[in-house]
Amino acid sequence: MSRAALLVLADGRFPAGGHAHSGGAEAAVEAGRLRDAAGLEAFCRGRLHTAGLVAAALAAAAAAGCDPLELDAAADARTPVPALRHTARRLGRQMMRAARAAWPSAALDALAAARPRGAHQPVVLGLAARSAGLAPSDAAHAAAYENVSGPATAAVRLLSLDPFEASAVLARLAGPLDQVAERAVEAARRVPLEGLGALPAASAPLLDITAEQHAAWPVRLFAS
């Protein structure tokens, strides 16, 4: 296991396409629900415990060796909104390209062949972590972090927010992020005995609704 590989995987400069997505922050800013650092922290905290938890568990399960095609179907079932399914697969396709270049493996090749239009991003992330020799806990942390770092970075551009304030928000979320990653890993451990129902299915209805609305905007700064 290489901690350096985890740094590469979680780096915002890893060419997995996340920079083009706000994780719902753009719609929240437009609606007036996200206006400052305090609002960003509340938004990220809510996202972490819903979409972040689900993504972390899927990534941990993929890194633990669970069937990625079954996990992809489980991700679909936990993503009821077409706009978010499209986004997840688009990001998964981009991450697959980056992961296969960084950590070539037969497992990544097989998933790419089975899902040419892209598997769900957390599943690809988990499989990439496994190909890089990382543990399920590493995959969970990377997925959870991606779910809050994306909106934080987007908020700097959308609100002209002080980057230091955005970084401070992420620092304050370190403890909750660790807890979410631990819950995700524990759920992934139960999959071999209990099936995919052991994975969390936390929902964020407002994120779902605004994602569909955002997808129809004629002009937008971010893809999602």
Coordinates of C-alpha atoms in Angstrom, one line a residue:
M1 CA 0.0 0.0 0.0
S2 CA 1.3 3.4 -0.9
R3 CA 0.2 6.6 0.8
A4 CA 1.6 8.5 -2.2
A5 CA -1.0 6.7 -4.4
L6 CA -3.8 8.0 -2.1
L7 CA -2.5 11.5 -2.5
V8 CA -2.5 11.2 -6.2
L9 CA -6.0 9.8 -6.3
A10 CA -7.5 12.4 -3.9
D11 CA -5.6 15.3 -5.5
G12 CA -7.9 17.9 -7.1
R13 CA -5.5 18.0 -10.1
F14 CA -5.9 14.3 -10.8
P15 CA -7.6 14.6 -14.3
A16 CA -10.9 12.9 -13.3
G17 CA -13.1 15.8 -14.4
G18 CA -14.3 16.9 -11.0
H19 CA -13.2 20.5 -11.5
A20 CA -16.1 21.0 -13.9
H21 CA -18.7 20.0 -11.3
S22 CA -20.0 21.9 -8.3
G23 CA -21.8 19.0 -6.5
G24 CA -25.0 21.1 -6.4
A25 CA -23.3 24.2 -5.1
E26 CA -24.1 26.3 -8.1
A27 CA -27.8 25.7 -7.8
A28 CA -27.7 26.3 -4.1
V29 CA -25.9 29.7 -4.7
E30 CA -28.5 30.7 -7.3
A31 CA -31.4 29.8 -4.9
G32 CA -29.8 31.9 -2.1
R33 CA -29.2 28.9 0.2
L34 CA -25.4 29.2 0.0
R35 CA -24.1 32.7 0.5
D36 CA -21.0 32.6 2.7
A37 CA -18.5 30.3 4.5
A38 CA -21.1 29.3 7.1
G39 CA -23.6 28.3 4.4
L40 CA -20.8 26.4 2.6
E41 CA -20.0 24.4 5.8
A42 CA -23.7 23.6 6.3
F43 CA -24.0 22.5 2.7
C44 CA -20.9 20.4 2.7
R45 CA -21.9 18.8 6.1
G46 CA -25.3 17.8 4.7
R47 CA -23.8 16.5 1.5
L48 CA -21.1 14.5 3.4
H49 CA -23.7 12.6 5.4
T50 CA -25.9 11.8 2.4
A51 CA -24.3 11.6 -1.0
G52 CA -20.8 11.4 0.5
L53 CA -21.7 8.4 2.7
V54 CA -23.2 6.5 -0.2
A55 CA -20.3 7.3 -2.5
A56 CA -17.7 6.3 0.2
A57 CA -19.5 3.0 0.9
L58 CA -19.6 2.1 -2.8
A59 CA -15.9 3.0 -3.2
A60 CA -14.9 1.0 -0.2
A61 CA -16.9 -2.0 -1.4
A62 CA -15.2 -1.8 -4.8
A63 CA -11.8 -1.5 -3.2
A64 CA -12.6 -4.5 -1.0
G65 CA -13.2 -6.7 -4.1
C66 CA -17.0 -6.7 -4.4
D67 CA -18.4 -7.2 -8.0
P68 CA -18.1 -3.8 -9.6
L69 CA -21.0 -4.5 -12.0
E70 CA -23.3 -5.3 -9.1
L71 CA -22.0 -2.2 -7.3
D72 CA -22.8 -0.2 -10.4
A73 CA -26.4 -1.4 -10.3
A74 CA -26.6 -0.6 -6.6
A75 CA -25.3 2.9 -7.4
D76 CA -28.0 3.3 -10.0
A77 CA -30.7 2.3 -7.5
R78 CA -29.4 4.9 -5.0
T79 CA -29.4 7.6 -7.7
P80 CA -33.0 8.1 -8.7
V81 CA -32.5 11.4 -10.6
P82 CA -31.5 11.0 -14.3
A83 CA -29.3 14.2 -14.2
L84 CA -27.2 12.8 -11.3
R85 CA -27.0 9.3 -12.9
H86 CA -25.7 11.0 -16.1
T87 CA -23.2 13.0 -14.1
A88 CA -22.0 10.0 -12.1
R89 CA -21.3 8.0 -15.2
R90 CA -19.7 10.9 -17.0
L91 CA -17.4 11.4 -14.1
G92 CA -16.8 7.7 -13.9
R93 CA -15.8 7.6 -17.6
Q94 CA -13.3 10.4 -17.1
M95 CA -11.9 8.8 -13.9
M96 CA -11.6 5.5 -15.7
R97 CA -9.4 7.1 -18.3
A98 CA -7.1 8.6 -15.7
A99 CA -7.0 5.5 -13.5
R100 CA -6.1 3.2 -16.4
A101 CA -3.2 5.5 -17.3
A102 CA -2.0 5.7 -13.7
W103 CA -2.6 2.2 -12.5
P104 CA -3.3 -0.2 -15.4
S105 CA -5.1 -3.4 -14.3
A106 CA -7.3 -6.1 -15.8
A107 CA -10.1 -5.2 -13.4
L108 CA -10.3 -1.6 -14.7
D109 CA -10.1 -2.9 -18.3
A110 CA -13.0 -5.3 -17.7
L111 CA -15.2 -2.6 -16.1
A112 CA -14.4 -0.2 -19.0
A113 CA -15.4 -2.9 -21.5
A114 CA -18.6 -3.7 -19.6
R115 CA -19.6 -0.1 -19.2
P116 CA -18.2 1.8 -22.2
R117 CA -20.4 4.9 -21.4
G118 CA -19.0 5.0 -17.9
A119 CA -19.7 3.2 -14.6
H120 CA -20.7 5.3 -11.5
Q121 CA -17.8 7.4 -10.4
P122 CA -17.5 6.0 -6.8
V123 CA -17.3 2.4 -8.2
V124 CA -14.5 3.4 -10.6
L125 CA -12.7 5.3 -7.8
G126 CA -12.8 2.2 -5.5
L127 CA -11.6 -0.1 -8.3
A128 CA -8.8 2.5 -9.0
A129 CA -7.8 2.4 -5.4
R130 CA -7.7 -1.4 -5.4
S131 CA -5.5 -1.3 -8.6
A132 CA -3.2 1.2 -6.8
G133 CA -2.8 -1.1 -3.9
L134 CA -4.9 1.0 -1.5
A135 CA -7.2 -0.2 1.2
P136 CA -11.0 0.2 1.4
S137 CA -10.6 2.9 4.0
D138 CA -8.4 4.8 1.6
A139 CA -11.1 4.6 -1.1
A140 CA -13.8 5.7 1.4
H141 CA -11.8 8.7 2.5
A142 CA -11.0 9.8 -1.1
A143 CA -14.7 9.5 -2.1
A144 CA -16.0 11.3 1.0
Y145 CA -13.4 14.1 0.5
E146 CA -14.3 14.5 -3.2
N147 CA -17.9 15.0 -2.2
V148 CA -17.1 18.1 -0.1
S149 CA -13.9 19.5 -1.7
G150 CA -15.7 19.9 -5.1
P151 CA -18.4 22.2 -3.7
A152 CA -15.8 24.1 -1.6
T153 CA -13.7 24.8 -4.6
A154 CA -16.7 25.8 -6.7
A155 CA -17.9 28.2 -4.0
V156 CA -14.6 30.1 -4.2
R157 CA -15.5 30.9 -7.9
L158 CA -19.3 31.3 -7.5
L159 CA -19.2 33.5 -4.4
S160 CA -15.7 35.0 -4.7
L161 CA -15.2 33.3 -1.4
D162 CA -11.9 33.7 0.3
P163 CA -9.9 30.5 -0.5
F164 CA -8.6 30.5 3.1
E165 CA -12.2 30.4 4.4
A166 CA -13.0 27.5 2.0
S167 CA -10.0 25.6 3.2
A168 CA -11.0 26.2 6.8
V169 CA -14.4 24.7 6.1
L170 CA -12.8 21.5 4.9
A171 CA -10.5 21.4 7.9
R172 CA -13.4 21.7 10.3
L173 CA -15.1 18.8 8.4
A174 CA -12.1 16.5 9.0
G175 CA -13.6 14.8 12.0
P176 CA -17.0 14.1 10.4
L177 CA -15.3 13.0 7.2
D178 CA -13.3 10.4 9.2
Q179 CA -16.6 9.2 10.8
V180 CA -18.3 8.9 7.5
A181 CA -15.4 6.9 6.0
E182 CA -15.5 4.5 9.0
R183 CA -19.2 4.0 8.6
A184 CA -18.7 3.4 4.9
V185 CA -16.0 0.8 5.4
E186 CA -18.1 -1.0 8.0
A187 CA -21.0 -1.2 5.6
A188 CA -18.7 -2.5 2.9
R189 CA -17.4 -5.3 5.2
R190 CA -21.0 -6.5 5.7
V191 CA -21.7 -6.9 1.9
P192 CA -20.3 -10.4 1.5
L193 CA -22.7 -11.7 4.3
E194 CA -25.7 -9.4 3.9
G195 CA -25.6 -8.4 0.3
L196 CA -25.7 -5.0 -1.3
G197 CA -28.5 -4.0 1.0
A198 CA -25.9 -3.5 3.7
L199 CA -24.7 -0.4 1.8
P200 CA -26.2 2.9 2.9
A201 CA -28.9 4.5 0.8
A202 CA -29.0 8.0 2.4
S203 CA -30.9 10.5 0.3
A204 CA -30.8 14.3 -0.2
P205 CA -34.0 15.2 -2.0
L206 CA -33.2 18.8 -2.4
L207 CA -29.9 18.0 -4.2
D208 CA -31.9 15.7 -6.5
I209 CA -34.5 18.3 -7.3
T210 CA -32.0 21.1 -7.9
A211 CA -29.8 18.8 -10.0
E212 CA -32.7 18.3 -12.5
Q213 CA -33.4 22.0 -12.6
H214 CA -29.7 22.9 -13.0
A215 CA -29.3 20.4 -15.9
A216 CA -32.0 22.5 -17.8
W217 CA -30.3 25.9 -17.3
P218 CA -29.3 27.4 -20.7
V219 CA -26.2 29.1 -19.1
R220 CA -24.2 27.7 -16.2
L221 CA -20.7 27.8 -14.9
F222 CA -20.5 24.2 -13.9
A223 CA -21.7 21.0 -15.5
S224 CA -23.5 19.9 -12.3

